Coordinates of C-alpha atoms in Angstrom, one line a residue:
Chain A
M41 CA 114.8 37.7 108.4
S42 CA 117.0 36.8 111.4
W43 CA 115.9 34.0 113.9
F44 CA 115.2 36.7 116.5
E45 CA 112.8 38.6 114.2
K46 CA 111.0 35.4 113.5
L47 CA 110.2 35.1 117.2
I48 CA 108.4 38.4 117.3
P49 CA 104.6 38.1 116.6
A50 CA 103.7 39.3 113.2
R51 CA 101.5 42.2 114.5
I52 CA 104.4 43.9 116.3
R53 CA 107.0 43.1 113.7
T54 CA 108.0 46.1 111.7
D55 CA 109.2 45.9 108.1
A56 CA 112.5 47.7 107.7
K57 CA 111.2 49.4 104.5
T58 CA 108.1 50.9 106.1
R59 CA 110.0 51.8 109.2
R60 CA 112.3 54.1 107.3
S61 CA 109.6 56.0 105.5
V62 CA 109.2 59.0 107.8
P63 CA 106.8 61.5 106.2
E64 CA 108.9 63.9 104.1
G65 CA 108.9 67.6 104.5
I66 CA 108.2 67.9 108.2
W67 CA 111.7 67.3 109.6
S68 CA 115.0 68.5 108.4
K69 CA 118.5 67.7 109.6
C70 CA 121.2 70.3 110.0
P71 CA 124.2 69.2 108.0
M72 CA 126.5 70.8 110.5
C73 CA 125.3 69.8 114.0
Q74 CA 123.0 66.9 112.9
A75 CA 120.2 68.4 114.9
V76 CA 116.8 67.3 113.7
L77 CA 114.8 70.4 113.0
Y78 CA 111.2 71.2 112.4
R79 CA 110.8 72.5 108.9
A80 CA 108.4 75.2 109.7
E81 CA 110.8 76.6 112.3
L82 CA 113.6 76.6 109.7
E83 CA 111.4 78.6 107.3
R84 CA 111.0 81.2 110.1
T85 CA 114.7 81.3 110.7
Q86 CA 115.5 81.5 106.9
N87 CA 117.2 78.1 106.9
V88 CA 119.6 79.0 109.7
C89 CA 120.0 76.2 112.2
P90 CA 118.5 77.4 115.5
K91 CA 120.9 75.1 117.4
C92 CA 124.3 75.9 115.8
N93 CA 123.6 79.0 113.7
H94 CA 124.7 77.1 110.5
H95 CA 123.6 78.9 107.4
M96 CA 122.1 76.3 105.2
R97 CA 121.5 77.1 101.5
I98 CA 118.3 78.8 100.7
S99 CA 116.6 79.3 97.4
G100 CA 116.9 82.6 95.6
R101 CA 113.2 83.4 95.8
Q102 CA 113.0 82.5 99.5
R103 CA 115.9 84.7 100.2
L104 CA 114.4 87.7 98.5
E105 CA 111.1 87.0 100.1
H106 CA 112.8 87.4 103.5
F107 CA 115.1 90.3 102.4
L108 CA 112.6 92.7 100.8
D109 CA 109.8 94.6 102.4
A110 CA 106.4 92.9 101.8
D111 CA 104.9 95.5 99.6
K112 CA 106.1 97.5 96.6
R113 CA 107.8 94.5 94.9
E114 CA 108.1 94.1 91.2
E115 CA 110.0 91.3 89.6
L116 CA 112.1 92.3 86.6
N117 CA 112.6 90.5 83.3
A118 CA 111.1 87.3 84.8
N119 CA 110.6 85.7 81.4
L120 CA 114.1 85.8 80.0
T121 CA 115.2 82.3 78.9
A122 CA 118.4 80.8 77.5
V123 CA 119.1 80.3 73.9
D124 CA 121.1 77.1 73.1
K125 CA 123.1 78.8 70.4
L126 CA 125.8 76.2 70.3
K127 CA 123.4 73.2 70.4
F128 CA 125.6 71.9 73.2
K129 CA 125.4 68.3 74.1
D130 CA 127.4 66.2 76.5
S131 CA 125.9 63.2 78.2
K132 CA 122.7 65.2 78.0
R133 CA 121.5 68.0 75.8
Y134 CA 121.8 71.5 77.2
K135 CA 118.1 72.0 76.3
E136 CA 117.2 69.0 78.4
R137 CA 119.3 70.2 81.3
L138 CA 117.5 73.6 81.1
S139 CA 114.1 72.1 81.2
I140 CA 115.0 69.8 84.1
A141 CA 116.4 72.7 86.0
Q142 CA 113.2 74.7 85.3
K143 CA 111.1 71.9 86.5
N144 CA 113.1 71.3 89.7
T145 CA 113.4 75.0 90.7
G146 CA 110.3 76.6 89.2
E147 CA 112.7 79.3 87.9
K148 CA 113.4 80.3 84.3
D149 CA 117.1 80.7 84.9
A150 CA 119.6 81.1 87.7
L151 CA 119.1 84.7 88.6
I152 CA 116.0 86.4 90.1
T153 CA 115.8 90.2 90.1
I154 CA 113.2 92.2 92.0
Q155 CA 112.7 95.9 92.4
G156 CA 111.5 96.8 95.9
E157 CA 112.4 98.3 99.3
V158 CA 114.3 97.2 102.4
L159 CA 113.1 98.9 105.5
G160 CA 111.8 101.7 103.2
V161 CA 115.1 102.0 101.3
P162 CA 114.3 101.6 97.6
L163 CA 116.7 99.3 95.7
I164 CA 117.0 96.4 93.2
A165 CA 117.8 93.0 94.7
A166 CA 119.1 90.1 92.7
A167 CA 119.6 86.5 94.0
F168 CA 121.0 83.4 92.4
E169 CA 119.1 80.2 92.5
F170 CA 121.9 77.6 93.2
G171 CA 119.5 74.8 92.4
Y172 CA 119.4 75.9 88.8
M173 CA 122.4 74.2 87.2
G174 CA 124.6 75.2 90.2
G175 CA 123.7 78.8 89.8
S176 CA 125.9 78.9 86.8
M177 CA 126.2 82.2 84.9
G178 CA 125.2 82.1 81.2
A179 CA 123.8 84.8 78.9
V180 CA 120.5 85.1 80.8
V181 CA 122.2 85.7 84.1
G182 CA 124.5 88.3 82.6
E183 CA 121.7 90.0 80.7
K184 CA 119.4 90.1 83.8
F185 CA 122.2 91.5 85.9
V186 CA 122.9 94.2 83.4
R187 CA 119.2 95.1 83.0
A188 CA 118.8 95.2 86.8
A189 CA 121.7 97.6 87.0
N190 CA 120.3 99.7 84.2
I191 CA 117.0 100.0 85.8
A192 CA 118.7 100.9 89.1
M193 CA 120.5 103.7 87.3
Q194 CA 117.2 104.9 85.7
H195 CA 115.7 105.2 89.2
K196 CA 118.9 106.3 90.8
I197 CA 118.7 103.5 93.4
P198 CA 121.3 100.9 94.6
L199 CA 121.8 97.4 93.6
V200 CA 122.3 94.4 95.9
C201 CA 123.2 91.0 94.6
F202 CA 123.2 87.7 96.6
S203 CA 125.6 85.3 94.8
A204 CA 125.5 81.5 95.0
S205 CA 127.1 80.0 92.0
G206 CA 129.6 77.4 90.8
G207 CA 130.8 79.9 88.1
A208 CA 130.4 80.2 84.4
R209 CA 128.0 77.9 82.6
M210 CA 130.1 75.5 80.5
Q211 CA 127.3 74.8 78.1
E212 CA 127.4 78.3 76.8
S213 CA 131.2 78.1 76.4
L214 CA 132.9 81.4 75.6
F215 CA 129.5 83.3 75.7
S216 CA 129.4 82.5 79.4
L217 CA 132.9 83.6 80.0
M218 CA 132.1 87.0 78.4
Q219 CA 129.3 87.5 80.9
M220 CA 132.1 88.1 83.4
A221 CA 133.2 91.1 81.4
K222 CA 129.6 92.2 80.7
T223 CA 128.5 92.2 84.3
S224 CA 131.7 94.0 85.4
A225 CA 131.3 96.5 82.6
V226 CA 127.9 97.7 83.8
L227 CA 129.3 98.3 87.3
T228 CA 131.6 100.9 85.8
K229 CA 128.5 102.9 84.9
M230 CA 127.0 102.4 88.4
Q231 CA 130.3 103.8 89.8
E232 CA 130.1 106.8 87.4
Q233 CA 126.6 107.5 88.6
K234 CA 127.8 107.1 92.2
L235 CA 125.2 104.4 93.0
P236 CA 126.1 101.8 95.5
F237 CA 126.5 98.1 94.6
I238 CA 126.5 95.7 97.5
S239 CA 127.7 92.2 96.8
V240 CA 126.6 89.5 99.2
L241 CA 128.7 86.3 98.8
T242 CA 126.8 83.2 100.0
D243 CA 127.6 79.5 100.0
P244 CA 129.1 78.8 97.5
T245 CA 130.4 81.6 95.3
M246 CA 133.1 80.4 93.0
G247 CA 134.8 80.7 89.6
G248 CA 133.5 83.2 87.1
V249 CA 131.0 84.8 89.4
S250 CA 133.4 85.4 92.2
A251 CA 136.0 86.6 89.6
S252 CA 133.7 89.2 88.3
F253 CA 130.9 91.3 89.7
A254 CA 130.7 89.4 93.0
M255 CA 134.1 90.8 94.1
L256 CA 133.4 94.3 92.8
G257 CA 131.0 95.5 95.4
D258 CA 131.5 98.9 97.0
I259 CA 130.9 96.7 100.0
N260 CA 131.5 92.9 99.9
I261 CA 129.5 91.0 102.5
A262 CA 129.8 87.3 103.2
E263 CA 127.4 85.0 105.0
P264 CA 129.0 83.0 107.9
N265 CA 131.0 80.0 106.8
A266 CA 130.3 80.3 103.0
L267 CA 132.7 78.8 100.5
I268 CA 134.1 81.6 98.4
G269 CA 136.9 81.5 96.0
F270 CA 138.2 81.3 92.5
A271 CA 139.3 77.7 92.0
G272 CA 137.4 74.9 93.7
P273 CA 139.0 73.2 96.6
R274 CA 139.2 69.9 94.7
V275 CA 141.1 71.5 91.8
I276 CA 143.5 73.1 94.2
E277 CA 144.1 69.9 96.0
Q278 CA 144.9 68.2 92.7
T279 CA 147.3 71.0 91.8
V280 CA 149.2 71.3 95.0
R281 CA 148.8 67.7 96.1
E282 CA 148.1 68.3 99.7
T283 CA 145.0 68.6 101.9
L284 CA 143.8 72.1 102.4
P285 CA 143.8 73.7 105.8
E286 CA 140.6 73.8 107.9
G287 CA 138.5 76.8 107.0
F288 CA 140.3 77.5 103.7
Q289 CA 138.1 79.6 101.4
R290 CA 135.5 80.1 104.1
S291 CA 134.1 83.6 104.9
E292 CA 136.2 84.0 108.0
F293 CA 139.3 83.2 105.8
L294 CA 138.3 85.9 103.3
L295 CA 137.7 88.4 106.1
S296 CA 141.1 87.8 107.6
H297 CA 142.7 88.0 104.2
G298 CA 141.0 91.3 103.4
A299 CA 138.7 90.2 100.6
V300 CA 135.4 91.0 102.3
D301 CA 134.3 93.9 104.5
Q302 CA 132.1 92.1 106.9
I303 CA 130.4 88.8 107.8
I304 CA 126.8 89.3 108.4
S305 CA 124.3 86.6 109.5
R306 CA 121.2 86.1 107.5
Q307 CA 118.9 87.4 110.3
E308 CA 120.7 90.7 110.4
M309 CA 121.0 91.1 106.6
R310 CA 118.0 93.4 106.1
Q311 CA 118.8 95.8 108.9
K312 CA 122.5 96.0 108.1
I313 CA 122.2 96.5 104.4
A314 CA 119.4 99.0 104.7
G315 CA 121.5 100.9 107.2
L316 CA 124.6 100.8 105.0
L317 CA 122.7 101.9 101.9
A318 CA 120.9 104.7 103.7
M319 CA 124.3 106.1 104.7
M320 CA 125.8 105.7 101.2
M321 CA 122.8 107.4 99.7
G322 CA 122.8 110.1 102.3
C323 CA 119.3 109.3 103.6
E324 CA 118.0 109.1 107.1
A325 CA 118.6 105.9 109.1
P326 CA 116.0 103.2 108.5
P327 CA 113.8 102.1 111.4
Q328 CA 115.1 99.4 113.7
E329 CA 113.4 96.1 113.2
E330 CA 113.2 93.3 115.8
I331 CA 115.7 90.7 114.7
L332 CA 115.0 87.1 115.2
Q333 CA 117.7 85.7 117.4
P334 CA 118.8 82.2 116.6
H335 CA 119.5 81.4 120.3
K336 CA 116.4 82.9 121.8
N337 CA 115.5 79.7 123.7
D338 CA 118.9 79.3 125.2
P339 CA 119.3 81.7 128.1
D340 CA 123.0 80.9 128.4
A341 CA 123.7 82.1 124.9
E342 CA 122.0 85.4 125.6
N343 CA 123.6 86.1 128.9
P344 CA 127.0 84.4 129.1
E345 CA 127.6 85.8 132.6
H346 CA 124.7 83.7 133.9
Chain B
M118 CA 158.4 59.3 67.4
D119 CA 159.7 62.8 67.5
I120 CA 158.5 64.6 70.7
N121 CA 158.6 67.9 68.9
F122 CA 155.7 66.7 66.7
L123 CA 152.2 65.8 67.8
D124 CA 150.8 62.4 66.8
F125 CA 149.0 63.7 63.8
E126 CA 152.1 65.6 62.7
Q127 CA 154.3 62.4 62.8
P128 CA 154.0 61.6 59.0
I129 CA 155.5 65.1 58.5
A130 CA 158.2 64.5 61.0
E131 CA 159.2 61.3 59.2
L132 CA 159.5 63.0 55.9
E133 CA 161.4 65.9 57.4
A134 CA 163.8 63.5 59.1
K135 CA 164.5 61.9 55.7
I136 CA 165.1 65.3 54.1
D137 CA 167.6 66.1 56.9
E138 CA 169.4 62.8 56.3
L139 CA 169.7 63.5 52.6
R140 CA 171.0 67.0 53.4
Y141 CA 173.7 65.4 55.6
V142 CA 174.6 63.0 52.8
S143 CA 174.8 65.7 50.2
D144 CA 177.1 67.8 52.3
D145 CA 179.5 64.9 52.5
N146 CA 179.3 63.8 48.9
E147 CA 179.9 65.1 45.4
I148 CA 176.7 63.5 44.3
N149 CA 174.0 66.1 43.6
I150 CA 170.8 65.0 45.3
N151 CA 169.3 68.5 45.5
D152 CA 166.6 67.5 43.1
E153 CA 165.6 64.7 45.3
I154 CA 165.6 67.0 48.3
S155 CA 163.4 69.6 46.7
R156 CA 161.1 66.8 45.5
L157 CA 160.7 65.6 49.1
Q158 CA 160.3 69.1 50.4
G159 CA 157.4 69.6 47.9
K160 CA 155.9 66.4 49.1
S161 CA 156.3 67.4 52.8
E162 CA 154.5 70.6 52.1
E163 CA 151.7 68.8 50.3
L164 CA 151.4 66.4 53.1
T165 CA 151.3 69.2 55.7
A166 CA 148.7 71.1 53.7
S167 CA 146.5 68.0 53.5
I168 CA 146.8 67.2 57.2
F169 CA 146.2 70.8 58.2
A170 CA 143.3 71.2 55.8
D171 CA 141.0 69.2 58.0
L172 CA 142.0 69.5 61.7
T173 CA 139.5 68.6 64.4
A174 CA 138.9 71.0 67.3
W175 CA 140.9 68.6 69.6
Q176 CA 143.9 68.6 67.3
I177 CA 143.8 72.4 67.1
S178 CA 143.5 72.5 70.9
R179 CA 146.7 70.5 71.1
L180 CA 148.4 72.7 68.5
S181 CA 147.5 75.8 70.6
R182 CA 149.6 74.2 73.4
H183 CA 152.3 72.8 71.1
P184 CA 155.6 72.7 73.0
Q185 CA 157.4 74.4 70.1
R186 CA 154.8 77.2 69.7
P187 CA 156.1 80.8 70.0
Y188 CA 155.4 82.5 73.3
T189 CA 154.8 86.1 74.2
L190 CA 158.6 86.9 74.6
D191 CA 159.3 85.3 71.3
Y192 CA 156.9 87.6 69.5
I193 CA 158.2 90.6 71.5
Q194 CA 161.7 89.8 70.4
H195 CA 160.7 89.3 66.7
I196 CA 158.1 92.1 66.3
F197 CA 159.1 94.8 68.7
T198 CA 162.2 96.9 69.3
D199 CA 163.4 98.7 72.4
F200 CA 161.6 96.3 74.7
E201 CA 162.1 97.3 78.4
E202 CA 160.6 94.8 80.7
L203 CA 158.9 96.3 83.8
H204 CA 158.6 94.2 86.8
G205 CA 156.4 93.8 89.8
D206 CA 153.0 94.8 91.1
R207 CA 154.4 97.1 93.8
H208 CA 152.6 95.3 96.5
F209 CA 153.8 91.7 96.8
A210 CA 156.0 90.3 94.0
D211 CA 156.9 90.0 90.4
D212 CA 155.0 87.3 88.6
A213 CA 157.1 85.7 85.8
A214 CA 154.0 84.0 84.3
L215 CA 152.8 87.4 83.0
V216 CA 155.4 89.7 81.5
G217 CA 155.1 93.3 80.2
G218 CA 156.9 96.5 79.5
L219 CA 157.4 99.4 77.1
A220 CA 158.4 98.7 73.5
R221 CA 158.1 100.0 70.0
L222 CA 156.0 98.4 67.4
R223 CA 157.6 99.5 64.1
G224 CA 158.4 102.8 65.7
I225 CA 155.1 103.3 67.6
P226 CA 155.7 103.3 71.4
V227 CA 153.3 100.9 73.1
M228 CA 152.7 98.9 76.4
V229 CA 153.0 95.3 75.5
M230 CA 152.2 92.4 77.9
G231 CA 151.2 88.8 77.9
H232 CA 151.2 85.4 79.6
Q233 CA 154.5 83.7 79.4
K234 CA 155.1 79.9 79.4
G235 CA 158.4 78.2 79.8
R236 CA 160.4 76.0 77.3
D237 CA 162.4 73.7 79.5
T238 CA 161.5 72.2 82.9
K239 CA 163.3 74.9 84.9
E240 CA 161.7 77.8 83.0
K241 CA 158.3 76.1 83.0
I242 CA 158.5 76.1 86.8
L243 CA 159.7 79.7 86.9
R244 CA 156.9 80.8 84.6
N245 CA 154.4 78.6 86.5
F246 CA 153.3 77.0 83.2
G247 CA 151.9 80.4 82.2
M248 CA 149.4 80.5 85.1
P249 CA 149.5 83.9 86.8
R250 CA 148.9 84.6 90.5
P251 CA 147.1 87.7 91.6
E252 CA 150.4 89.7 91.5
G253 CA 150.6 89.0 87.8
Y254 CA 147.2 90.5 87.1
R255 CA 148.0 93.4 89.4
K256 CA 151.2 94.1 87.6
A257 CA 149.3 94.0 84.3
L258 CA 146.8 96.5 85.6
R259 CA 149.6 98.8 86.9
L260 CA 151.2 98.8 83.4
M261 CA 147.8 99.5 81.8
H262 CA 147.3 102.5 84.1
M263 CA 150.7 103.7 83.2
A264 CA 149.9 103.3 79.5
E265 CA 146.7 105.3 80.0
N266 CA 148.6 108.0 81.7
F267 CA 151.1 108.4 78.9
N268 CA 148.7 107.8 76.0
L269 CA 150.2 104.5 75.0
P270 CA 148.1 101.8 73.5
V271 CA 148.0 98.4 75.2
L272 CA 148.9 95.2 73.3
A273 CA 148.0 92.1 75.2
F274 CA 149.0 88.5 74.2
I275 CA 146.9 85.8 75.7
D276 CA 148.4 82.3 76.2
T277 CA 147.5 80.6 79.5
P278 CA 145.9 77.4 80.7
G279 CA 144.2 79.7 83.3
A280 CA 144.8 81.6 86.4
Y281 CA 146.8 79.6 89.0
P282 CA 144.6 77.4 91.2
G283 CA 146.8 77.4 94.3
V284 CA 146.5 78.1 98.1
D285 CA 148.6 81.3 97.9
A286 CA 146.7 82.6 94.9
E287 CA 143.5 82.3 96.8
E288 CA 144.9 83.9 99.9
R289 CA 146.0 86.9 97.9
G290 CA 142.6 87.3 96.2
Q291 CA 142.8 85.7 92.8
S292 CA 139.1 86.4 92.2
E293 CA 139.4 90.1 93.1
A294 CA 142.5 90.5 90.9
I295 CA 140.7 89.2 87.9
A296 CA 137.5 91.0 88.5
K297 CA 139.4 94.3 89.1
N298 CA 141.1 93.9 85.7
L299 CA 137.8 93.3 83.9
F300 CA 136.4 96.5 85.5
E301 CA 139.4 98.7 84.9
M302 CA 140.1 97.6 81.4
M303 CA 136.5 98.5 80.4
K304 CA 137.1 102.1 81.2
L305 CA 140.8 102.4 80.4
K306 CA 141.2 105.6 78.3
T307 CA 143.6 104.2 75.7
P308 CA 143.2 101.6 72.9
I309 CA 143.5 97.9 73.9
L310 CA 144.3 95.3 71.3
C311 CA 144.2 91.7 72.5
T312 CA 145.5 88.7 70.6
V313 CA 145.1 85.1 71.6
I314 CA 148.4 83.5 70.5
G315 CA 148.0 80.1 72.0
E316 CA 145.8 78.9 74.8
G317 CA 142.9 81.2 75.9
G318 CA 142.1 79.6 79.2
S319 CA 139.0 81.0 80.9
G320 CA 139.1 83.8 83.5
G321 CA 142.9 83.8 83.5
A322 CA 142.8 84.8 79.8
L323 CA 140.0 87.2 80.1
A324 CA 141.8 89.1 82.8
I325 CA 143.9 90.7 80.1
G326 CA 141.4 90.2 77.4
V327 CA 138.9 93.0 77.7
G328 CA 139.8 95.1 74.7
D329 CA 138.6 97.1 71.7
Q330 CA 139.5 94.2 69.5
V331 CA 140.2 90.6 70.3
N332 CA 141.9 88.7 67.5
M333 CA 143.1 85.1 67.4
L334 CA 145.9 83.2 65.6
Q335 CA 144.5 80.5 63.4
Y336 CA 145.4 77.6 65.6
S337 CA 144.8 79.2 69.0
T338 CA 141.8 78.4 71.2
Y339 CA 139.7 80.4 73.6
S340 CA 137.3 78.7 76.0
V341 CA 135.6 78.9 79.4
I342 CA 137.2 75.7 80.4
S343 CA 139.9 73.3 79.0
P344 CA 138.5 70.3 77.0
E345 CA 139.9 68.0 79.6
G346 CA 138.3 69.9 82.5
C347 CA 135.0 70.1 80.7
A348 CA 135.1 66.4 79.8
S349 CA 135.8 65.3 83.4
I350 CA 132.9 67.4 84.7
L351 CA 130.2 66.8 82.1
W352 CA 131.2 63.4 80.7
K353 CA 132.8 62.3 84.0
S354 CA 135.9 61.2 82.0
A355 CA 138.9 63.2 80.8
D356 CA 139.1 60.7 77.9
K357 CA 136.2 62.5 76.3
A358 CA 138.3 65.7 75.8
P359 CA 138.0 65.4 71.9
E360 CA 134.2 65.5 72.2
A361 CA 134.4 68.4 74.7
A362 CA 136.8 70.3 72.4
E363 CA 134.2 70.0 69.6
A364 CA 131.3 71.0 71.8
L365 CA 133.0 74.0 73.3
N366 CA 133.4 75.7 69.9
M367 CA 136.8 76.9 70.9
T368 CA 138.6 77.4 67.6
A369 CA 139.3 80.8 66.1
P370 CA 137.2 80.5 62.9
R371 CA 134.2 79.2 64.8
L372 CA 134.5 82.0 67.4
Q373 CA 134.7 84.6 64.6
E374 CA 131.5 83.1 63.1
L375 CA 129.8 83.4 66.5
G376 CA 130.8 87.1 66.7
L377 CA 133.0 86.6 69.8
I378 CA 136.2 87.7 68.2
E379 CA 137.1 90.2 65.4
E380 CA 139.7 88.5 63.2
V381 CA 141.5 85.3 62.6
I382 CA 145.2 85.9 61.9
P383 CA 146.4 83.2 59.5
E384 CA 149.4 81.0 60.5
P385 CA 152.1 79.7 58.2
L386 CA 151.8 76.2 56.7
G387 CA 152.0 73.7 59.5
G388 CA 151.3 76.3 62.3
A389 CA 153.2 79.1 63.9
H390 CA 155.8 76.7 65.4
R391 CA 157.0 75.5 62.0
N392 CA 158.0 79.0 60.9
S393 CA 158.0 81.4 63.8
E394 CA 159.7 84.2 61.8
A395 CA 157.0 84.2 59.1
M396 CA 154.4 84.1 61.9
A397 CA 156.0 87.1 63.6
Q398 CA 155.9 89.0 60.3
I399 CA 152.2 88.2 59.7
L400 CA 151.3 89.1 63.3
G401 CA 153.3 92.3 63.3
D402 CA 151.5 93.4 60.1
A403 CA 148.1 92.7 61.7
L404 CA 149.0 94.5 64.9
E405 CA 150.2 97.5 63.1
K406 CA 147.1 97.7 60.9
H407 CA 144.6 97.4 63.8
L408 CA 146.6 99.6 66.1
K409 CA 146.6 102.4 63.5
S410 CA 142.8 102.1 63.1
L411 CA 142.2 102.1 66.8
Q412 CA 144.5 105.1 67.4
S413 CA 142.6 107.1 64.8
T414 CA 139.3 106.5 66.5
P415 CA 138.3 109.3 69.0
L416 CA 138.6 108.1 72.6
D417 CA 134.9 108.6 73.4
T418 CA 133.8 106.5 70.5
L419 CA 136.4 103.9 71.3
L420 CA 135.2 103.5 74.9
E421 CA 131.5 103.4 73.9
K422 CA 132.2 100.8 71.3
R423 CA 134.3 98.7 73.8
Y424 CA 131.3 98.8 76.2
Q425 CA 128.8 97.9 73.5
R426 CA 131.1 95.1 72.2
F427 CA 130.7 93.3 75.5
M428 CA 127.1 94.3 76.2
Q429 CA 125.9 92.6 73.0
L430 CA 127.6 89.2 73.7
G431 CA 125.1 86.5 74.7
Q432 CA 121.7 86.0 73.2
V433 CA 118.5 85.5 75.2
N434 CA 114.8 84.9 74.6
D435 CA 112.8 87.8 75.9

């Protein structure tokens, strides 16, 4: 305790430790603009910063919750779990890593697949849970993706997948690599049946996931400022031994290099995808929904002429 | 220390050096030391056999990247005739890290392609250490489509540390190039026979590895990540590569047990690099045998089997 603090009467003296313990879960900080945000507001905006429009990561389940219509939802193959065929062990056992990931995320593996509708357009939507071992693709992810596509083909409805993944799951070694071929294979059947597959690349989509089904969408969509690429920036920096340019491997970089069709903000995702799918399926246009604008409270952003 | 031998091969190197010395002496002299030479040769073979009888996954991983190991063009030269290399992806460039062209395998016209590493520094740079850029994969795909059009089977040789992780490769869509190949190979209407001849490095290997059959040479490896890469991520230290090599189950016999590949093609004593001609003979025989069986399969059956081959990979608990 410094001499100054000693002078302060005990009753107004605050202990550094207690001072720091702000109740958790009420406030959140935007990692981009550092704005302190009210958690409930963030939930409403789907984890998009209302101040700077930064798209923060969102859990797979929350994403589908926002994306799909409220009724007619059915989760598919929810109970598929991983088999540790190789009895893989590094500093931790793979089995242990699986159960920690399950506990932390509440998910059985890194992909969630739900059959439902978006603005009345029936489809199957899949979303990665990045919190589950970095959204890595192992046999369960591959199998769930294939089954989702097969059910889509049975019902003659489109498939939409939101990727957020570090790549293949090392703990399943070559089996995980083969999921790249497996997931790409089922898309050849979707194509034969003329059913659309829309791939939405979100932050981050790298490695084996980006180098397989995620780049094979009839339409590839990216969320703003998402990191998307084959090799991770650190690996590239080590190889070429120079710092990478600003914005490298970000959505805007991919758009300008021709790798994705559009960048769509999270708030507009439902409307845009429903509209695209309805056209591809030859259906009537879905109804217009009121879209939550991130800058609603800022009149200057709405009307720049002001 | 002979740089053409790995550390665990050094005892063989010493013995071989002695034999060479004796040969030199016997050329000069009238004295007949042939008996001594053949005795030492027998000993060298025994020693090689005993060292190679019990290799660790890490040792095999290093053998698969042995500087003397035969590369794609070596096999093309030894096994095939009439090779005509075809260059370029027709969009951007010709990638020297992935070569291909028309050739005859014992009379049968085929499309042959594979990753190509370099021997000396200059060639290593030219070949980019066997790490293709998108144009390499796009060239491979162009050749595959040509093969399909002219009913030629595709023979692919896999030998790469991985797809090139560079700024230009990302700019030109490395992910898309690999993904596109996986997609197109699955439905290519001609037999595809893949052989891992050295290093099967992740997505960069798989991008020409979707086939009706995937075989591996005895001392080649196939893995989702290099042992060094895996060790530095999961063990936080590249020194743990030997442990990672073991954990990754990356050797040919193990992958065959796991049902991930079809056949292990045996290598001559001491590995392919000790007798590349014998290796070429064995590989040529294997390719001819498998190719004939694939070519005799009706195309519909072939494609359905190829699809199912990949669908059944990866076990889950329902």
